[in-house]
Tab-separated table of C-alpha atoms and ligand atoms in Angstrom:
chain	number	residue	atom	x	y	z
E	292	UNK	CA	9.253	15.858	-10.387
E	293	UNK	CA	6.191	17.241	-8.687
E	294	UNK	CA	3.089	15.950	-6.970
E	295	UNK	CA	-0.367	15.446	-8.458
E	296	UNK	CA	0.056	12.393	-10.691
E	297	UNK	CA	-1.822	10.306	-8.198
E	298	UNK	CA	-4.985	12.311	-8.750
E	299	UNK	CA	-4.676	12.321	-12.512
E	300	UNK	CA	-4.371	8.517	-12.622
E	301	UNK	CA	-7.371	8.155	-10.386
E	302	UNK	CA	-9.347	10.457	-12.674
E	303	UNK	CA	-8.257	8.507	-15.750
E	304	UNK	CA	-9.241	5.266	-14.102
E	305	UNK	CA	-12.628	6.731	-13.238
E	306	UNK	CA	-13.187	7.605	-16.867
E	307	UNK	CA	-12.514	4.095	-18.070
E	308	UNK	CA	-16.224	3.428	-18.253
E	309	UNK	CA	-16.076	-0.041	-16.776
E	310	UNK	CA	-19.703	-1.139	-17.220
E	311	UNK	CA	-19.673	-3.805	-14.556
E	312	UNK	CA	-18.484	-1.293	-12.009
E	313	UNK	CA	-21.090	1.386	-12.481
E	314	UNK	CA	-23.367	-0.014	-9.820
E	315	UNK	CA	-20.480	-0.089	-7.328
E	316	UNK	CA	-18.384	2.726	-5.951
E	317	UNK	CA	-15.441	3.222	-8.304
E	318	UNK	CA	-11.889	2.573	-7.118
E	319	UNK	CA	-10.401	5.741	-5.791
E	320	UNK	CA	-13.593	6.657	-3.977
E	321	UNK	CA	-13.592	3.804	-1.497
E	322	UNK	CA	-10.872	3.615	1.171
E	323	UNK	CA	-8.055	1.312	0.183
E	324	UNK	CA	-8.207	-2.146	1.642
E	325	UNK	CA	-5.010	-2.659	3.617
E	326	UNK	CA	-5.234	-6.114	5.167
E	327	UNK	CA	-3.923	-8.549	2.605
E	328	UNK	CA	-2.498	-12.062	2.815
E	329	UNK	CA	-0.634	-12.962	-0.349
E	330	UNK	CA	0.425	-16.573	-0.538
E	331	UNK	CA	3.818	-16.439	-2.265
E	332	UNK	CA	3.971	-19.564	-4.375
E	333	UNK	CA	7.201	-20.695	-6.047
E	334	UNK	CA	8.329	-19.614	-9.507
E	335	UNK	CA	5.113	-17.802	-10.294
E	336	UNK	CA	6.191	-14.115	-10.469
E	337	UNK	CA	5.512	-13.967	-6.748
E	338	UNK	CA	8.670	-11.951	-5.976
E	339	UNK	CA	7.428	-9.191	-8.267
E	340	UNK	CA	4.125	-9.243	-6.343
E	341	UNK	CA	5.888	-9.299	-2.992
E	342	UNK	CA	7.931	-6.245	-3.933
E	343	UNK	CA	4.745	-4.400	-4.895
E	344	UNK	CA	3.146	-5.296	-1.556
E	345	UNK	CA	6.242	-4.322	0.425
E	346	UNK	CA	6.238	-0.925	-1.269
E	347	UNK	CA	2.496	-0.501	-0.668
E	348	UNK	CA	3.012	-1.316	2.999
E	349	UNK	CA	5.833	1.194	3.358
E	350	UNK	CA	3.974	3.924	1.500
E	351	UNK	CA	0.954	3.483	3.742
E	352	UNK	CA	2.801	2.928	7.002
E	353	UNK	CA	1.449	-0.614	7.370
E	354	UNK	CA	2.968	-3.572	9.178
E	355	UNK	CA	4.217	-6.556	7.220
E	356	UNK	CA	4.508	-9.875	9.043
E	357	UNK	CA	8.088	-11.062	8.515
E	358	UNK	CA	9.788	-14.304	9.496
E	359	UNK	CA	11.883	-14.710	12.629
E	360	UNK	CA	15.571	-14.869	11.772
E	361	UNK	CA	15.736	-18.603	12.362
E	362	UNK	CA	13.252	-19.053	9.525
E	363	UNK	CA	15.436	-17.115	7.067
E	364	UNK	CA	13.525	-14.820	4.699
E	365	UNK	CA	10.627	-17.261	4.444
E	366	UNK	CA	8.325	-18.646	7.139
E	367	UNK	CA	10.364	-21.788	7.781
E	368	UNK	CA	9.209	-23.259	4.499
E	369	UNK	CA	8.486	-26.138	3.873
E	370	UNK	CA	7.106	-26.524	7.373
E	371	UNK	CA	3.420	-25.751	7.671
E	372	UNK	CA	2.962	-22.105	8.662
E	373	UNK	CA	2.417	-21.248	12.294
E	374	UNK	CA	2.261	-17.805	13.867
E	375	UNK	CA	5.388	-18.748	15.884
E	376	UNK	CA	7.359	-18.185	12.710
E	377	UNK	CA	6.430	-14.488	12.705
E	378	UNK	CA	8.925	-11.986	14.088
E	379	UNK	CA	7.354	-10.316	17.153
E	380	UNK	CA	8.429	-6.869	15.958
E	381	UNK	CA	6.164	-7.327	12.936
E	382	UNK	CA	2.932	-7.908	14.834
E	383	UNK	CA	0.054	-7.301	14.485
E	384	UNK	CA	0.340	-7.338	10.699
E	385	UNK	CA	-1.670	-5.835	7.887
E	386	UNK	CA	0.149	-7.683	5.172
E	387	UNK	CA	1.837	-11.038	4.872
E	388	UNK	CA	3.637	-12.057	1.698
E	389	UNK	CA	6.766	-14.136	2.382
E	390	UNK	CA	7.054	-17.749	1.235
E	391	UNK	CA	5.219	-20.209	3.432
E	392	UNK	CA	3.330	-23.453	3.288
E	393	UNK	CA	-0.222	-22.243	3.736
E	394	UNK	CA	-2.123	-23.161	6.868
E	395	UNK	CA	-5.546	-21.544	6.948
E	396	UNK	CA	-6.229	-21.812	10.684
E	397	UNK	CA	-2.851	-20.317	11.631
E	398	UNK	CA	-3.168	-17.538	9.077
E	399	UNK	CA	-6.597	-16.644	10.360
E	400	UNK	CA	-5.177	-16.521	13.877
E	401	UNK	CA	-2.514	-14.087	12.706
E	402	UNK	CA	-4.392	-11.830	10.331
E	403	UNK	CA	-7.354	-9.484	10.886
E	404	UNK	CA	-10.821	-10.869	10.191
E	405	UNK	CA	-11.309	-8.699	7.134
E	406	UNK	CA	-8.097	-9.866	5.450
E	407	UNK	CA	-8.360	-10.504	1.729
E	408	UNK	CA	-6.525	-13.623	0.615
E	409	UNK	CA	-4.746	-13.598	-2.736
E	410	UNK	CA	-2.337	-15.965	-4.433
E	411	UNK	CA	-0.809	-16.603	-7.840
E	412	UNK	CA	-0.467	-19.666	-10.088
E	413	UNK	CA	1.571	-20.292	-13.221
E	414	UNK	CA	1.069	-22.654	-16.136
E	415	UNK	CA	2.522	-25.946	-14.806
E	416	UNK	CA	4.794	-26.759	-17.770
E	417	UNK	CA	6.715	-23.472	-17.783
E	418	UNK	CA	6.658	-23.403	-13.998
E	419	UNK	CA	8.142	-26.889	-13.753
E	420	UNK	CA	10.869	-26.003	-16.244
E	421	UNK	CA	11.726	-23.022	-14.040
E	422	UNK	CA	11.698	-25.140	-10.852
E	423	UNK	CA	13.811	-27.827	-12.500
E	424	UNK	CA	16.484	-25.356	-13.485
E	425	UNK	CA	16.399	-23.238	-10.288
E	426	UNK	CA	16.521	-26.146	-7.832
E	427	UNK	CA	18.701	-28.440	-9.890
E	428	UNK	CA	21.552	-28.379	-7.393
E	429	UNK	CA	19.359	-28.720	-4.279
E	430	UNK	CA	16.468	-31.027	-4.930
E	431	UNK	CA	17.665	-34.634	-4.794
E	432	UNK	CA	14.939	-35.762	-7.194
E	433	UNK	CA	16.486	-33.471	-9.803
E	434	UNK	CA	20.124	-34.065	-8.848
E	435	UNK	CA	19.829	-37.801	-9.493
E	436	UNK	CA	18.847	-37.312	-13.124
E	437	UNK	CA	21.717	-38.016	-15.545
E	438	UNK	CA	23.019	-34.828	-17.213
E	439	UNK	CA	20.319	-32.796	-15.482
E	440	UNK	CA	17.970	-33.804	-18.262
E	441	UNK	CA	14.379	-32.679	-17.856
E	442	UNK	CA	13.367	-35.151	-20.567
E	443	UNK	CA	14.958	-38.057	-18.635
E	444	UNK	CA	13.187	-37.026	-15.426
E	445	UNK	CA	9.817	-36.927	-17.129
E	446	UNK	CA	10.423	-40.240	-18.894
E	447	UNK	CA	10.580	-42.035	-15.527
E	448	UNK	CA	9.821	-39.596	-12.691
E	449	UNK	CA	9.354	-42.341	-10.079
E	450	UNK	CA	12.892	-43.477	-10.699
E	451	UNK	CA	14.241	-40.172	-9.374
E	452	UNK	CA	11.509	-38.812	-7.127
E	453	UNK	CA	11.219	-39.692	-3.413
E	454	UNK	CA	8.054	-38.166	-1.912
E	455	UNK	CA	9.419	-37.862	1.619
E	456	UNK	CA	12.900	-36.559	1.092
E	457	UNK	CA	14.087	-32.987	1.614
E	458	UNK	CA	13.027	-30.517	-1.069
E	459	UNK	CA	10.737	-33.034	-2.797
E	460	UNK	CA	8.060	-30.316	-2.889
E	461	UNK	CA	9.944	-28.657	-5.753
E	462	UNK	CA	9.643	-31.806	-7.849
E	463	UNK	CA	5.901	-32.464	-7.873
E	464	UNK	CA	2.717	-30.407	-7.491
E	465	UNK	CA	4.542	-27.484	-5.884
E	466	UNK	CA	1.488	-25.216	-6.087
E	467	UNK	CA	-0.668	-27.766	-4.297
E	468	UNK	CA	2.003	-28.171	-1.625
E	469	UNK	CA	2.411	-24.412	-1.124
E	470	UNK	CA	-1.349	-24.103	-0.753
E	471	UNK	CA	-1.194	-26.660	2.049
E	472	UNK	CA	-2.398	-29.658	0.013
E	473	UNK	CA	-1.117	-33.191	-0.450
E	474	UNK	CA	1.252	-33.139	-3.428
E	475	UNK	CA	1.320	-36.941	-3.677
E	476	UNK	CA	-2.410	-37.691	-3.818
E	477	UNK	CA	-2.895	-39.908	-6.875
E	478	UNK	CA	-4.566	-38.321	-9.869
E	479	UNK	CA	-7.298	-40.953	-9.571
E	480	UNK	CA	-8.447	-39.461	-6.257
E	481	UNK	CA	-10.812	-37.058	-7.944
E	482	UNK	CA	-12.774	-36.403	-4.766
E	483	UNK	CA	-9.634	-35.089	-3.066
E	484	UNK	CA	-8.740	-32.865	-6.000
E	485	UNK	CA	-12.274	-31.422	-6.165
E	486	UNK	CA	-12.446	-30.832	-2.426
E	487	UNK	CA	-9.047	-29.150	-2.344
E	488	UNK	CA	-9.900	-26.905	-5.245
E	489	UNK	CA	-13.181	-25.893	-3.627
E	490	UNK	CA	-11.334	-25.019	-0.416
E	491	UNK	CA	-8.825	-22.834	-2.270
E	492	UNK	CA	-11.748	-21.147	-4.002
E	493	UNK	CA	-13.413	-20.467	-0.646
E	494	UNK	CA	-10.350	-18.955	1.014
E	495	UNK	CA	-8.779	-16.903	-1.775
E	496	UNK	CA	-10.737	-13.954	-3.143
E	497	UNK	CA	-8.354	-13.667	-6.060
E	498	UNK	CA	-6.084	-16.242	-7.658
E	499	UNK	CA	-3.777	-14.387	-10.017
E	500	UNK	CA	-2.294	-16.026	-13.079
E	501	UNK	CA	1.346	-15.265	-13.892
E	502	UNK	CA	0.797	-15.408	-17.664
E	503	UNK	CA	-1.797	-12.635	-17.279
E	504	UNK	CA	0.001	-10.706	-14.605
E	505	UNK	CA	-1.205	-7.241	-15.622
E	506	UNK	CA	-4.793	-8.363	-16.061
E	507	UNK	CA	-4.597	-10.028	-12.641
E	508	UNK	CA	-3.318	-6.755	-11.179
E	509	UNK	CA	-6.294	-4.910	-12.618
E	510	UNK	CA	-8.577	-7.333	-10.764
E	511	UNK	CA	-6.491	-6.895	-7.629
E	512	UNK	CA	-6.743	-3.123	-7.876
E	513	UNK	CA	-10.515	-3.311	-8.103
E	514	UNK	CA	-10.762	-5.875	-5.335
E	515	UNK	CA	-8.715	-3.744	-2.946
E	516	UNK	CA	-9.837	-0.311	-4.188
E	517	UNK	CA	-6.245	0.645	-4.851
E	518	UNK	CA	-4.940	3.248	-7.291
E	519	UNK	CA	-3.111	2.496	-10.465
E	520	UNK	CA	0.053	3.834	-8.833
E	521	UNK	CA	-0.197	1.113	-6.218
E	522	UNK	CA	0.189	-1.692	-8.747
E	523	UNK	CA	3.243	-0.456	-10.639
E	524	UNK	CA	6.097	-2.942	-10.711
E	525	UNK	CA	9.316	-4.037	-12.357
E	526	UNK	CA	9.752	-7.720	-13.201
E	527	UNK	CA	12.025	-9.417	-10.682
E	528	UNK	CA	13.756	-12.764	-10.263
E	529	UNK	CA	14.040	-13.552	-13.970
E	530	UNK	CA	16.442	-16.044	-15.466
E	531	UNK	CA	18.589	-15.178	-18.457
E	532	UNK	CA	17.404	-16.720	-21.730
E	533	UNK	CA	20.503	-18.984	-21.663
E	534	UNK	CA	19.346	-20.459	-18.329
E	535	UNK	CA	16.023	-21.483	-19.845
E	536	UNK	CA	15.353	-24.439	-22.071
E	537	UNK	CA	12.580	-24.657	-24.591
E	538	UNK	CA	10.217	-27.550	-24.082
E	539	UNK	CA	10.251	-30.125	-26.854
E	540	UNK	CA	6.840	-31.200	-28.199
E	541	UNK	CA	5.197	-33.689	-25.877
E	542	UNK	CA	7.010	-32.424	-22.779
E	543	UNK	CA	4.315	-29.983	-21.576
E	544	UNK	CA	1.705	-32.753	-21.476
E	545	UNK	CA	4.102	-35.023	-19.538
E	546	UNK	CA	4.737	-32.229	-17.055
E	547	UNK	CA	1.015	-31.637	-16.622
E	548	UNK	CA	0.390	-35.352	-16.095
E	549	UNK	CA	3.149	-35.546	-13.465
E	550	UNK	CA	1.782	-32.407	-11.765
E	551	UNK	CA	-1.859	-33.254	-12.297
E	552	UNK	CA	-3.137	-31.569	-9.127
E	553	UNK	CA	-1.404	-28.339	-10.107
E	554	UNK	CA	-2.756	-28.653	-13.638
E	555	UNK	CA	-6.297	-28.932	-12.266
E	556	UNK	CA	-5.776	-25.894	-10.075
E	557	UNK	CA	-4.368	-23.907	-12.966
E	558	UNK	CA	-7.176	-24.818	-15.361
E	559	UNK	CA	-9.831	-23.963	-12.823
E	560	UNK	CA	-8.387	-20.623	-11.731
E	561	UNK	CA	-7.343	-19.559	-15.195
E	562	UNK	CA	-10.957	-20.004	-16.269
E	563	UNK	CA	-12.202	-18.136	-13.221
E	564	UNK	CA	-9.756	-15.258	-13.854
E	565	UNK	CA	-11.179	-14.843	-17.351
E	566	UNK	CA	-14.721	-14.922	-16.016
E	567	UNK	CA	-13.842	-12.117	-13.611
E	568	UNK	CA	-12.136	-10.133	-16.348
E	569	UNK	CA	-15.118	-10.506	-18.591
E	570	UNK	CA	-17.409	-9.369	-15.769
E	571	UNK	CA	-15.285	-6.244	-15.428
E	572	UNK	CA	-15.524	-5.661	-19.160
E	573	UNK	CA	-12.769	-6.489	-21.684
E	574	UNK	CA	-12.550	-2.877	-22.913
E	575	UNK	CA	-12.159	-1.586	-19.385
E	576	UNK	CA	-9.505	-4.193	-18.588
E	577	UNK	CA	-7.610	-3.460	-21.806
E	578	UNK	CA	-7.581	0.259	-21.075
E	579	UNK	CA	-6.396	-0.230	-17.518
E	580	UNK	CA	-3.655	-2.573	-18.674
E	581	UNK	CA	-2.585	0.048	-21.214
E	582	UNK	CA	-2.566	2.774	-18.565
E	583	UNK	CA	-0.600	0.539	-16.234
E	584	UNK	CA	2.046	-0.224	-18.858
E	585	UNK	CA	2.352	3.420	-19.848
E	586	UNK	CA	2.765	4.498	-16.220
E	587	UNK	CA	5.247	1.721	-15.664
E	588	UNK	CA	7.355	2.781	-18.611
E	589	UNK	CA	7.378	6.359	-17.379
E	590	UNK	CA	8.383	5.287	-13.886
E	591	UNK	CA	11.207	3.114	-15.190
E	592	UNK	CA	12.470	5.814	-17.503
E	593	UNK	CA	12.454	8.269	-14.607
E	594	UNK	CA	14.480	5.883	-12.497
E	595	UNK	CA	16.892	4.810	-15.212
E	596	UNK	CA	17.957	8.114	-16.708
E	597	UNK	CA	15.400	8.330	-19.494
E	598	UNK	CA	15.664	4.795	-20.840
E	599	UNK	CA	14.277	1.401	-20.027
E	600	UNK	CA	16.525	-0.468	-17.569
E	601	UNK	CA	19.065	-2.993	-18.771
E	602	UNK	CA	18.934	-6.443	-17.262
E	603	UNK	CA	22.233	-7.282	-15.585
E	604	UNK	CA	23.822	-10.378	-14.171
E	605	UNK	CA	24.596	-10.271	-10.439
E	606	UNK	CA	28.304	-9.708	-11.168
E	607	UNK	CA	27.479	-6.608	-13.234
E	608	UNK	CA	25.441	-5.004	-10.464
E	609	UNK	CA	27.617	-2.635	-8.416
E	610	UNK	CA	25.185	-2.018	-5.575
E	611	UNK	CA	25.134	-5.198	-3.494
E	612	UNK	CA	21.661	-4.317	-2.183
E	613	UNK	CA	20.443	-4.897	-5.710
E	614	UNK	CA	22.159	-8.199	-6.520
E	615	UNK	CA	19.650	-11.035	-6.769
E	616	UNK	CA	20.425	-14.297	-5.010
E	617	UNK	CA	21.858	-16.954	-7.322
E	618	UNK	CA	20.718	-20.535	-6.732
E	619	UNK	CA	23.760	-22.111	-8.409
E	620	UNK	CA	26.487	-21.526	-10.947
E	621	UNK	CA	24.261	-23.103	-13.568
E	622	UNK	CA	21.456	-20.577	-13.471
E	623	UNK	CA	21.676	-16.817	-13.886
E	624	UNK	CA	19.102	-14.686	-12.150
E	625	UNK	CA	19.220	-11.176	-13.493
E	626	UNK	CA	18.532	-7.866	-11.816
E	627	UNK	CA	19.032	-4.140	-12.288
E	628	UNK	CA	21.394	-1.407	-11.198
E	629	UNK	CA	20.596	2.268	-10.789
E	630	UNK	CA	22.442	4.953	-12.736
E	631	UNK	CA	25.238	6.490	-10.639
E	632	UNK	CA	23.973	10.016	-11.228
E	633	UNK	CA	20.399	9.285	-10.097
E	634	UNK	CA	20.675	11.655	-7.142
E	635	UNK	CA	20.888	14.644	-9.512
E	636	UNK	CA	17.510	16.399	-9.450
E	637	UNK	CA	15.868	13.604	-7.453
E	638	UNK	CA	14.481	13.937	-3.969
E	639	UNK	CA	15.706	11.308	-1.536
E	640	UNK	CA	12.207	9.829	-1.544
E	641	UNK	CA	12.228	9.456	-5.308
E	642	UNK	CA	15.648	7.784	-5.128
E	643	UNK	CA	14.333	5.503	-2.435
E	644	UNK	CA	11.367	4.490	-4.553
E	645	UNK	CA	13.616	3.644	-7.517
E	646	UNK	CA	15.845	1.561	-5.258
E	647	UNK	CA	12.970	-0.350	-3.673
E	648	UNK	CA	11.323	-0.990	-7.013
E	649	UNK	CA	14.226	-3.208	-8.070
E	650	UNK	CA	15.385	-4.493	-4.699
E	651	UNK	CA	15.528	-8.306	-4.579
E	652	UNK	CA	13.532	-10.302	-2.062
E	653	UNK	CA	16.261	-11.144	0.447
E	654	UNK	CA	17.591	-7.599	0.792
E	655	UNK	CA	14.152	-5.984	0.906
E	656	UNK	CA	12.999	-8.413	3.609
E	657	UNK	CA	16.083	-7.513	5.640
E	658	UNK	CA	15.561	-3.772	5.199
E	659	UNK	CA	11.895	-4.022	6.096
E	660	UNK	CA	12.582	-6.063	9.200
E	661	UNK	CA	15.092	-3.480	10.303
E	662	UNK	CA	12.736	-0.533	9.754
E	663	UNK	CA	9.870	-2.292	11.480
E	664	UNK	CA	12.075	-3.346	14.377
E	665	UNK	CA	13.229	0.262	14.804
E	666	UNK	CA	9.635	1.439	14.765
E	667	UNK	CA	8.696	-1.222	17.281
E	668	UNK	CA	11.566	-0.329	19.605
E	669	UNK	CA	10.741	3.352	19.409
E	670	UNK	CA	7.149	2.583	20.339
E	671	UNK	CA	8.387	0.382	23.162
E	672	UNK	CA	10.666	3.049	24.588
E	673	UNK	CA	7.933	5.672	24.459
E	674	UNK	CA	5.577	3.660	26.659
E	675	UNK	CA	5.306	4.501	30.371
E	676	UNK	CA	7.584	2.334	32.552
E	677	UNK	CA	4.791	0.640	34.533
E	678	UNK	CA	3.430	-0.855	31.320
E	679	UNK	CA	6.698	-2.564	30.410
E	680	UNK	CA	6.302	-6.017	28.954
E	681	UNK	CA	8.728	-8.578	27.671
E	682	UNK	CA	9.977	-7.801	24.167
E	683	UNK	CA	8.181	-10.819	22.736
E	684	UNK	CA	4.853	-9.133	23.342
E	685	UNK	CA	4.709	-6.249	20.916
E	686	UNK	CA	2.862	-3.221	22.141
E	687	UNK	CA	2.383	-0.130	20.062
E	688	UNK	CA	1.916	3.442	21.166
E	689	UNK	CA	-0.383	3.852	18.176
E	690	UNK	CA	-3.755	2.085	18.292
E	691	UNK	CA	-3.588	-1.438	16.844
E	692	UNK	CA	-4.859	-1.771	13.268
E	693	UNK	CA	-6.875	-4.792	14.250
E	694	UNK	CA	-7.737	-6.722	17.375
E	695	UNK	CA	-7.387	-10.222	16.010
E	696	UNK	CA	-4.051	-10.989	17.635
E	697	UNK	CA	-4.493	-10.121	21.258
E	698	UNK	CA	-1.423	-9.021	23.132
E	699	UNK	CA	-1.450	-11.786	25.697
E	700	UNK	CA	-1.807	-14.415	22.983
E	701	UNK	CA	1.054	-13.328	20.797
E	702	UNK	CA	3.432	-16.130	19.882
E	703	UNK	CA	6.908	-16.127	21.332
E	704	UNK	CA	9.741	-15.898	18.795
E	705	UNK	CA	10.637	-19.315	17.450
E	706	UNK	CA	14.151	-19.910	18.625
E	707	UNK	CA	15.890	-22.750	16.911
E	708	UNK	CA	13.201	-23.211	14.285
E	709	UNK	CA	15.659	-23.935	11.528
E	710	UNK	CA	14.323	-24.013	8.035
E	711	UNK	CA	14.772	-27.339	6.379
E	712	UNK	CA	14.365	-25.952	2.926
E	713	UNK	CA	16.746	-24.666	0.336
E	714	UNK	CA	17.230	-21.108	1.420
E	715	UNK	CA	18.391	-17.842	0.152
E	716	UNK	CA	20.559	-16.276	2.891
E	717	UNK	CA	18.972	-15.330	6.196
E	718	UNK	CA	17.223	-11.996	6.381
E	719	UNK	CA	18.836	-10.642	9.530
E	720	UNK	CA	18.272	-7.275	11.040
E	721	UNK	CA	21.581	-6.014	9.705
E	722	UNK	CA	21.722	-4.040	6.537
E	723	UNK	CA	21.339	-0.492	5.435
E	724	UNK	CA	18.217	1.246	6.609
E	725	UNK	CA	16.358	2.649	3.695
E	726	UNK	CA	13.213	4.328	4.842
E	727	UNK	CA	10.397	4.937	2.443
E	728	UNK	CA	8.100	7.270	4.331
E	729	UNK	CA	4.333	7.568	4.170
E	730	UNK	CA	4.489	10.240	1.500
E	731	UNK	CA	6.125	7.980	-1.025
E	732	UNK	CA	2.918	7.176	-2.880
E	733	UNK	CA	2.908	10.798	-3.939
E	734	UNK	CA	6.479	10.419	-5.066
E	735	UNK	CA	5.563	7.364	-7.110
E	736	UNK	CA	2.729	9.305	-8.676
E	737	UNK	CA	4.954	12.235	-9.504
E	738	UNK	CA	7.509	9.954	-11.116
E	739	UNK	CA	4.879	8.448	-13.383
E	740	UNK	CA	3.073	11.618	-14.317
E	741	UNK	CA	2.805	12.441	-17.977
F	1086	PPS	N1	5.471	-9.762	-14.023
F	1086	PPS	C1	5.802	-11.011	-14.352
F	1086	PPS	N2	5.046	-11.701	-15.227
F	1086	PPS	C2	5.368	-12.965	-15.569
F	1086	PPS	N3	6.443	-13.629	-15.078
F	1086	PPS	C3	7.223	-12.967	-14.206
F	1086	PPS	C4	6.953	-11.644	-13.797
F	1086	PPS	N4	7.891	-11.284	-12.907
F	1086	PPS	C5	8.724	-12.336	-12.757
F	1086	PPS	N5	8.326	-13.354	-13.535
F	1086	PPS	C6	8.916	-14.700	-13.641
F	1086	PPS	O1	8.592	-15.422	-12.442
F	1086	PPS	C7	9.632	-16.353	-12.132
F	1086	PPS	C8	10.152	-16.124	-10.728
F	1086	PPS	O2	9.106	-16.444	-9.872
F	1086	PPS	P1	9.172	-16.182	-8.306
F	1086	PPS	O3	9.619	-14.803	-8.056
F	1086	PPS	O4	7.829	-16.572	-7.779
F	1086	PPS	O5	10.277	-17.220	-7.833
F	1086	PPS	S1	10.694	-17.626	-6.340
F	1086	PPS	O6	10.010	-18.876	-6.024
F	1086	PPS	O7	10.330	-16.571	-5.420
F	1086	PPS	O8	12.167	-17.824	-6.385
F	1086	PPS	C9	10.696	-16.144	-13.177
F	1086	PPS	O9	10.440	-17.100	-14.190
F	1086	PPS	P2	11.647	-17.870	-14.937
F	1086	PPS	O10	12.495	-16.784	-15.536
F	1086	PPS	O11	10.947	-18.718	-15.952
F	1086	PPS	O12	12.360	-18.641	-13.890
F	1086	PPS	C10	10.414	-14.729	-13.683
F	1086	PPS	O13	10.895	-14.505	-14.984
């Protein structure tokens, strides 16, 4: 384990010969873009993306906007996002990535002007199958269906679905809802669908596609001028094969018809992803994907004692910080455990990286809130007494990273803003502090070096 991998990856990336990039500065030469709003949609590989962004934020000493405790680990979803849902110790932010129902005006109020907006979509049939199994015990529209049969639901969805009841957003056009749209607009309202799609296109610089996760990451890396090391990940929040059902012929088209707004979104942004990939150059993309997968394998082998990690059920995971939240007894969400002897020959930073790489959403949100709150309090204590302000108005000793959220205008913490949605447990400020310092990107590089 030694430093220097970072540079070698950058050099390799520079030698990829991406034709479309020659007229632009190559990634690695431009400063990294650090203001990013990632809209975390449901069941789209968004937890894997969130983990990557959390790690990037920690490595680069950035601030991540996190929900107030009353909102749990998400921004009071399914309520429309407002900056009152943001914990005051996490302001002003560089990155936002927790679940929310998107609200452009409120996001723009929170984030710096030069924020790059990114989100992710998944093919509606496989996404709906995942939603149906994950929220089977919560969403009334699903609970009503005899024998929890997906086929029965799709045979007569209006028999089971109530547009206005709690958790109905998991049962129809979830992507549209998460993006702030009207999930119940009839498919015949083509003008609405077109207008909504155009708005999403205007706001989001990149719409990733879960089925082409690595290719999407390559685009993200170029968009943000990040290094290959910054986009390494381990897949999180997966179900066991026994929790999944295969879709019988005819079912995917029924799902797409029921979720027609989502299907439109997916078709549009899948096509636009491939246009962007082709502009970058298929050979260049293929080589970057290969480099990414090789680096990922090396990183995982480093963390897991020379082999690829085994997927484990929550009960098999000894470290409770690594146990993924389980939605019900009927679905198994798998995770990973670290080898007990990992500390041998590993710096504490390298151990920390391995831990964070596989840390589930709820625990990582809690840890991050704690670290950021500590940082905030330290900054608060260091200020001269005459400048004291109420705790709700965060003031840093370091210069602010942007001036968008002015101190006087910062929202007060939302007390009593209970989430109405199905929730993983609240992300409180308790929990073990696990600090990943600013030098960790070097550690990540050294773990992945050939
Ligand atoms: N890298 C990558 N590529 C493709 N697919 C991936 C990836 N990482 C996670 N997954 C799959 O994404 C599903 C979980 O999505 P989310 O993390 O967004 O779910 S959640 O809404 O936050 O609970 C879940 O899908 P299902 O297993 O079908 O439920 C994961 O297996």
